[in-house]
CSV table of C-alpha atoms in Angstrom, one decimal:
chain,number,residue,atom,x,y,z
A,6,VAL,CA,-45.6,-24.2,-40.7
A,7,PHE,CA,-46.7,-22.5,-37.5
A,8,ARG,CA,-44.0,-24.2,-35.4
A,9,ARG,CA,-41.2,-23.3,-37.8
A,10,ALA,CA,-42.5,-19.8,-38.2
A,11,HIS,CA,-42.6,-19.4,-34.4
A,12,TYR,CA,-39.1,-21.0,-34.0
A,13,PHE,CA,-37.4,-19.0,-36.7
A,14,GLY,CA,-39.1,-15.8,-35.7
A,15,LYS,CA,-37.6,-16.1,-32.2
A,16,ARG,CA,-34.2,-16.8,-33.7
A,17,LEU,CA,-34.4,-13.6,-35.7
A,18,LEU,CA,-35.2,-11.6,-32.6
A,19,LEU,CA,-32.3,-13.3,-30.8
A,20,HIS,CA,-30.0,-12.2,-33.7
A,21,LEU,CA,-31.4,-8.7,-33.6
A,22,GLU,CA,-31.1,-8.2,-29.8
A,23,THR,CA,-27.5,-9.5,-29.7
A,24,GLY,CA,-26.5,-7.5,-32.7
A,25,GLU,CA,-25.6,-10.6,-34.8
A,26,VAL,CA,-27.2,-9.5,-38.1
A,27,GLY,CA,-24.7,-11.2,-40.4
A,28,PRO,CA,-24.5,-14.6,-42.2
A,29,PRO,CA,-26.1,-16.6,-39.3
A,30,LEU,CA,-29.2,-14.4,-39.5
A,31,GLU,CA,-29.4,-14.7,-43.3
A,32,GLU,CA,-29.0,-18.5,-43.0
A,33,ASP,CA,-32.0,-18.7,-40.7
A,34,ILE,CA,-34.1,-16.6,-43.1
A,35,ALA,CA,-33.1,-18.9,-46.0
A,36,GLU,CA,-33.8,-22.0,-44.0
A,37,PHE,CA,-37.3,-20.8,-43.1
A,38,LYS,CA,-38.1,-20.0,-46.7
A,39,LYS,CA,-37.6,-23.7,-47.5
A,40,THR,CA,-40.7,-24.5,-45.3
A,41,PRO,CA,-43.3,-26.2,-47.5
A,42,GLY,CA,-46.4,-24.0,-48.1
A,43,VAL,CA,-44.8,-20.9,-46.7
A,44,PHE,CA,-45.6,-18.9,-49.8
A,45,ASN,CA,-49.0,-20.5,-50.5
A,46,GLY,CA,-51.3,-18.2,-48.5
A,47,ALA,CA,-50.5,-19.5,-45.0
A,48,TYR,CA,-50.5,-16.0,-43.7
A,49,PHE,CA,-52.0,-16.6,-40.2
A,50,TYR,CA,-49.6,-19.5,-39.5
A,51,THR,CA,-46.5,-17.5,-40.5
A,52,ARG,CA,-47.4,-14.4,-38.6
A,53,ASP,CA,-44.6,-14.7,-35.9
A,54,PHE,CA,-41.9,-15.0,-38.5
A,55,PHE,CA,-42.9,-12.1,-40.7
A,56,MET,CA,-43.5,-9.8,-37.7
A,57,CYS,CA,-40.0,-10.4,-36.5
A,58,PHE,CA,-38.6,-10.4,-40.0
A,59,GLY,CA,-40.1,-6.9,-40.5
A,60,TYR,CA,-38.3,-5.6,-37.4
A,61,VAL,CA,-35.0,-7.2,-38.5
A,62,ARG,CA,-35.1,-5.6,-42.0
A,63,ALA,CA,-36.1,-2.2,-40.6
A,64,SER,CA,-33.1,-2.3,-38.3
A,65,GLN,CA,-30.8,-3.3,-41.1
A,66,ALA,CA,-32.2,-0.6,-43.5
A,67,ARG,CA,-31.4,2.1,-40.9
A,68,SER,CA,-27.7,1.6,-41.2
A,69,ALA,CA,-27.4,0.3,-44.8
A,70,THR,CA,-26.8,2.3,-48.0
A,71,GLY,CA,-27.3,1.9,-51.7
A,72,ALA,CA,-28.5,-1.4,-53.2
A,73,GLU,CA,-28.2,-3.2,-49.8
A,74,ARG,CA,-30.6,-0.6,-48.2
A,75,GLU,CA,-33.1,-1.0,-51.1
A,76,ARG,CA,-33.0,-4.8,-50.6
A,77,PHE,CA,-33.8,-4.5,-46.9
A,78,LEU,CA,-36.6,-2.0,-47.7
A,79,ARG,CA,-38.0,-4.4,-50.3
A,80,ASP,CA,-38.0,-7.2,-47.8
A,81,LEU,CA,-39.7,-4.9,-45.2
A,82,ARG,CA,-42.5,-4.1,-47.7
A,83,TRP,CA,-42.9,-7.8,-48.3
A,84,ALA,CA,-43.2,-8.5,-44.6
A,85,LEU,CA,-45.8,-5.8,-44.3
A,86,ASP,CA,-47.7,-7.2,-47.2
A,87,ARG,CA,-47.8,-10.6,-45.5
A,88,THR,CA,-48.8,-9.3,-42.0
A,89,GLY,CA,-51.3,-6.9,-43.6
A,90,LYS,CA,-53.3,-9.9,-44.8
A,91,MET,CA,-54.0,-10.8,-41.1
A,92,ARG,CA,-55.2,-7.5,-39.8
A,93,VAL,CA,-58.0,-9.1,-37.8
A,94,LEU,CA,-55.4,-9.7,-35.1
A,95,ARG,CA,-55.2,-6.4,-33.4
A,96,GLU,CA,-52.0,-7.3,-31.5
A,97,PHE,CA,-50.2,-7.9,-34.8
A,98,GLU,CA,-51.8,-4.9,-36.4
A,99,GLY,CA,-50.1,-2.7,-33.8
A,100,HIS,CA,-46.7,-4.1,-34.7
A,101,ARG,CA,-47.5,-3.9,-38.4
A,102,LEU,CA,-48.4,-0.2,-38.2
A,103,ALA,CA,-45.2,0.5,-36.1
A,104,GLN,CA,-43.2,-1.1,-38.9
A,105,LEU,CA,-45.1,0.7,-41.6
A,106,GLY,CA,-44.4,4.0,-39.8
A,107,GLU,CA,-40.7,3.2,-39.8
A,108,LEU,CA,-40.8,2.3,-43.5
A,109,GLN,CA,-42.5,5.7,-44.3
A,110,ALA,CA,-39.8,7.5,-42.3
A,111,LEU,CA,-37.1,5.6,-44.1
A,112,GLU,CA,-38.7,6.6,-47.4
A,113,GLY,CA,-38.7,10.3,-46.4
A,114,ARG,CA,-42.4,10.5,-45.4
A,115,ARG,CA,-41.9,11.6,-41.8
A,116,GLN,CA,-45.3,13.3,-41.3
A,117,GLN,CA,-47.1,10.1,-42.5
A,118,CYS,CA,-44.8,8.1,-40.2
A,119,TRP,CA,-46.1,10.0,-37.2
A,120,GLU,CA,-49.7,9.7,-38.3
A,121,THR,CA,-49.2,5.9,-38.7
A,122,LEU,CA,-47.5,5.7,-35.3
A,123,ALA,CA,-50.4,7.4,-33.7
A,124,ARG,CA,-52.7,4.7,-35.0
A,125,ALA,CA,-50.3,2.0,-33.9
A,126,GLU,CA,-50.2,3.5,-30.4
A,127,GLU,CA,-54.0,3.5,-30.1
A,128,ILE,CA,-54.1,-0.2,-31.0
A,129,ALA,CA,-51.1,-1.1,-28.8
A,130,GLN,CA,-52.8,0.5,-25.8
A,131,SER,CA,-56.1,-1.1,-26.5
A,132,VAL,CA,-54.5,-4.6,-26.4
A,133,ASP,CA,-51.9,-3.8,-23.8
A,134,SER,CA,-48.9,-4.6,-25.9
A,135,PRO,CA,-45.7,-3.2,-24.3
A,136,TRP,CA,-43.5,-4.5,-27.1
A,137,ALA,CA,-45.4,-2.5,-29.7
A,138,MET,CA,-45.3,0.5,-27.4
A,139,TYR,CA,-41.6,0.1,-27.0
A,140,GLU,CA,-41.1,0.0,-30.8
A,141,ILE,CA,-43.3,3.0,-31.3
A,142,ALA,CA,-41.4,5.1,-28.8
A,143,CYS,CA,-38.1,4.0,-30.5
A,144,ALA,CA,-39.4,5.1,-33.9
A,145,ARG,CA,-40.6,8.5,-32.6
A,146,ALA,CA,-37.1,9.1,-31.1
A,147,ARG,CA,-35.4,8.1,-34.3
A,148,TYR,CA,-37.6,10.2,-36.6
A,149,PRO,CA,-38.6,13.3,-34.6
A,150,LEU,CA,-40.8,16.1,-35.7
A,151,GLY,CA,-40.0,18.2,-32.6
A,152,SER,CA,-37.0,19.3,-30.6
A,153,LYS,CA,-34.1,17.4,-29.2
A,154,ASP,CA,-35.9,17.3,-25.9
A,155,ALA,CA,-38.7,15.4,-27.6
A,156,VAL,CA,-36.2,12.8,-28.9
A,157,THR,CA,-34.9,12.3,-25.3
A,158,ARG,CA,-38.4,11.9,-23.9
A,159,GLU,CA,-39.3,9.3,-26.4
A,160,ALA,CA,-36.0,7.4,-26.0
A,161,LEU,CA,-36.4,7.5,-22.2
A,162,ARG,CA,-40.0,6.2,-22.6
A,163,ALA,CA,-38.6,3.2,-24.6
A,164,VAL,CA,-35.9,2.6,-22.0
A,165,THR,CA,-38.5,2.7,-19.1
A,166,ILE,CA,-40.7,0.2,-20.8
A,167,ALA,CA,-37.7,-2.1,-21.5
A,168,GLU,CA,-36.4,-1.8,-17.9
A,169,GLN,CA,-39.8,-2.4,-16.4
A,170,LEU,CA,-40.1,-5.7,-18.3
A,171,GLY,CA,-36.5,-6.8,-17.8
A,172,TRP,CA,-35.5,-6.3,-21.4
A,173,LEU,CA,-32.0,-5.3,-20.4
A,174,LEU,CA,-30.4,-5.7,-23.8
A,175,ARG,CA,-33.0,-3.5,-25.4
A,176,ALA,CA,-32.7,-0.8,-22.7
A,177,LYS,CA,-28.9,-0.8,-23.1
A,178,LYS,CA,-29.2,-0.6,-26.8
A,179,ILE,CA,-31.4,2.5,-26.7
A,180,ARG,CA,-29.2,4.2,-24.1
A,181,THR,CA,-26.2,3.7,-26.3
A,182,GLU,CA,-28.0,4.8,-29.5
A,183,PHE,CA,-29.3,8.0,-28.0
A,184,GLY,CA,-26.5,8.8,-25.6
A,185,LEU,CA,-28.6,8.6,-22.5
A,186,ASP,CA,-26.8,9.0,-19.2
A,187,ARG,CA,-28.5,8.4,-15.8
A,188,SER,CA,-26.2,11.0,-14.3
A,189,ASP,CA,-27.3,13.7,-16.7
A,190,SER,CA,-29.7,16.2,-14.9
A,191,TYR,CA,-32.2,16.4,-17.7
A,192,THR,CA,-32.3,12.6,-18.2
A,193,GLN,CA,-32.7,12.1,-14.4
A,194,SER,CA,-35.6,14.6,-14.3
A,195,ILE,CA,-37.5,12.8,-17.0
A,196,LEU,CA,-36.9,9.5,-15.2
A,197,THR,CA,-38.1,10.7,-11.9
A,198,SER,CA,-41.1,12.7,-13.1
A,199,GLY,CA,-42.8,9.9,-15.0
A,200,SER,CA,-45.6,7.9,-13.5
A,201,SER,CA,-44.0,4.6,-14.4
A,202,VAL,CA,-42.0,2.6,-11.8
A,203,SER,CA,-38.6,1.3,-12.7
A,204,ALA,CA,-38.1,-2.5,-12.7
A,205,SER,CA,-35.5,-2.1,-10.0
A,206,ALA,CA,-38.3,-0.7,-7.7
A,207,VAL,CA,-40.2,-4.0,-7.8
A,208,SER,CA,-40.1,-5.3,-4.2
A,209,GLU,CA,-39.1,-8.7,-3.1
A,210,LYS,CA,-42.6,-9.0,-1.6
A,211,LYS,CA,-44.2,-8.7,-5.0
A,212,LYS,CA,-41.9,-11.3,-6.5
A,213,LEU,CA,-42.8,-13.7,-3.8
A,214,ALA,CA,-46.5,-13.0,-4.2
A,215,ALA,CA,-46.2,-13.7,-7.9
A,216,LEU,CA,-44.5,-17.0,-7.1
A,217,LEU,CA,-47.2,-17.9,-4.7
A,218,GLU,CA,-49.9,-17.2,-7.3
A,219,LEU,CA,-48.2,-19.4,-9.8
A,220,SER,CA,-47.8,-22.2,-7.2
A,221,LEU,CA,-51.5,-22.0,-6.2
A,222,ALA,CA,-52.6,-22.1,-9.8
A,223,ALA,CA,-50.5,-25.2,-10.5
A,224,SER,CA,-51.1,-27.1,-7.2
A,225,GLY,CA,-54.3,-28.8,-8.3
A,226,VAL,CA,-52.9,-30.0,-11.7
A,227,VAL,CA,-51.6,-33.5,-12.1
A,228,ASN,CA,-51.2,-34.0,-15.8
A,229,PRO,CA,-47.7,-32.8,-17.0
A,230,GLU,CA,-49.0,-31.4,-20.3
A,231,GLU,CA,-51.8,-29.5,-18.6
A,232,LEU,CA,-49.4,-28.3,-15.9
A,233,THR,CA,-47.2,-26.7,-18.6
A,234,THR,CA,-50.2,-24.9,-20.1
A,235,VAL,CA,-51.4,-23.6,-16.7
A,236,ALA,CA,-47.9,-22.4,-15.7
A,237,LEU,CA,-47.3,-20.5,-19.0
A,238,ARG,CA,-50.8,-18.9,-18.8
A,239,GLU,CA,-50.2,-17.8,-15.2
A,240,MET,CA,-46.7,-16.4,-16.0
A,241,ILE,CA,-48.2,-14.4,-18.9
A,242,ARG,CA,-50.9,-13.0,-16.6
A,243,ILE,CA,-48.6,-12.2,-13.6
A,244,LEU,CA,-45.8,-10.7,-15.7
A,245,ASN,CA,-48.2,-8.9,-18.0
A,246,ALA,CA,-46.3,-10.5,-20.9
A,247,GLU,CA,-47.4,-11.0,-24.5
A,248,ARG,CA,-46.3,-14.6,-24.7
A,249,ALA,CA,-44.2,-17.3,-22.9
A,250,PHE,CA,-42.3,-20.3,-24.1
A,251,PHE,CA,-41.4,-23.7,-22.7
A,252,PHE,CA,-38.4,-25.6,-24.1
A,253,ARG,CA,-38.0,-29.3,-23.5
A,254,ALA,CA,-34.6,-30.7,-22.9
């Protein structure tokens, strides 16, 4: 169950990031639902799928209308119910609250949305989850309580996180969605006044240092299986990532 949940969860994210949210996406969802035991309380082992499923349905609900929108919102509530049963994992709780906030906004409860996003941000910061922080910034930009300037600041915050971590498709998507232009004077002032450093500013020296760290960590390992584990663990640490994957040919 865990491997299928992990695999199909990543496929859902791939569909979402490339904008392919049509039949192939629905086929993957249907295929995962055929997994034996997936509806028999295996909440922990299906966490990857339902977390990604929630983001997919939230994205689809934003642009849908009528009965189709209600179907997507119903699926989002289902995903939240599933992930809500594993709240002991703070990393996933941050994502769950980010999705709950979006659901509240889509249902017209914007003030509740912002209160929920504040809780999500507190958790995301405590576990150092840039993905959750990115989603929270996107939600605040989409469902503002303040001025247009506040929308721009939150959108730029999401872009900065994405660019720092090399999420180029996500950064491009947010720039397009909110009409952000690097040549615009206001946008440029926000970009240059923040304390974060753009991914393009990462020096070649730091990249080489990271490669050296990885090489040193793996140099004393002979067993191939153990080497894979060490390499992935070091990449997660060096890149400050949430997870890493190794695909065998």
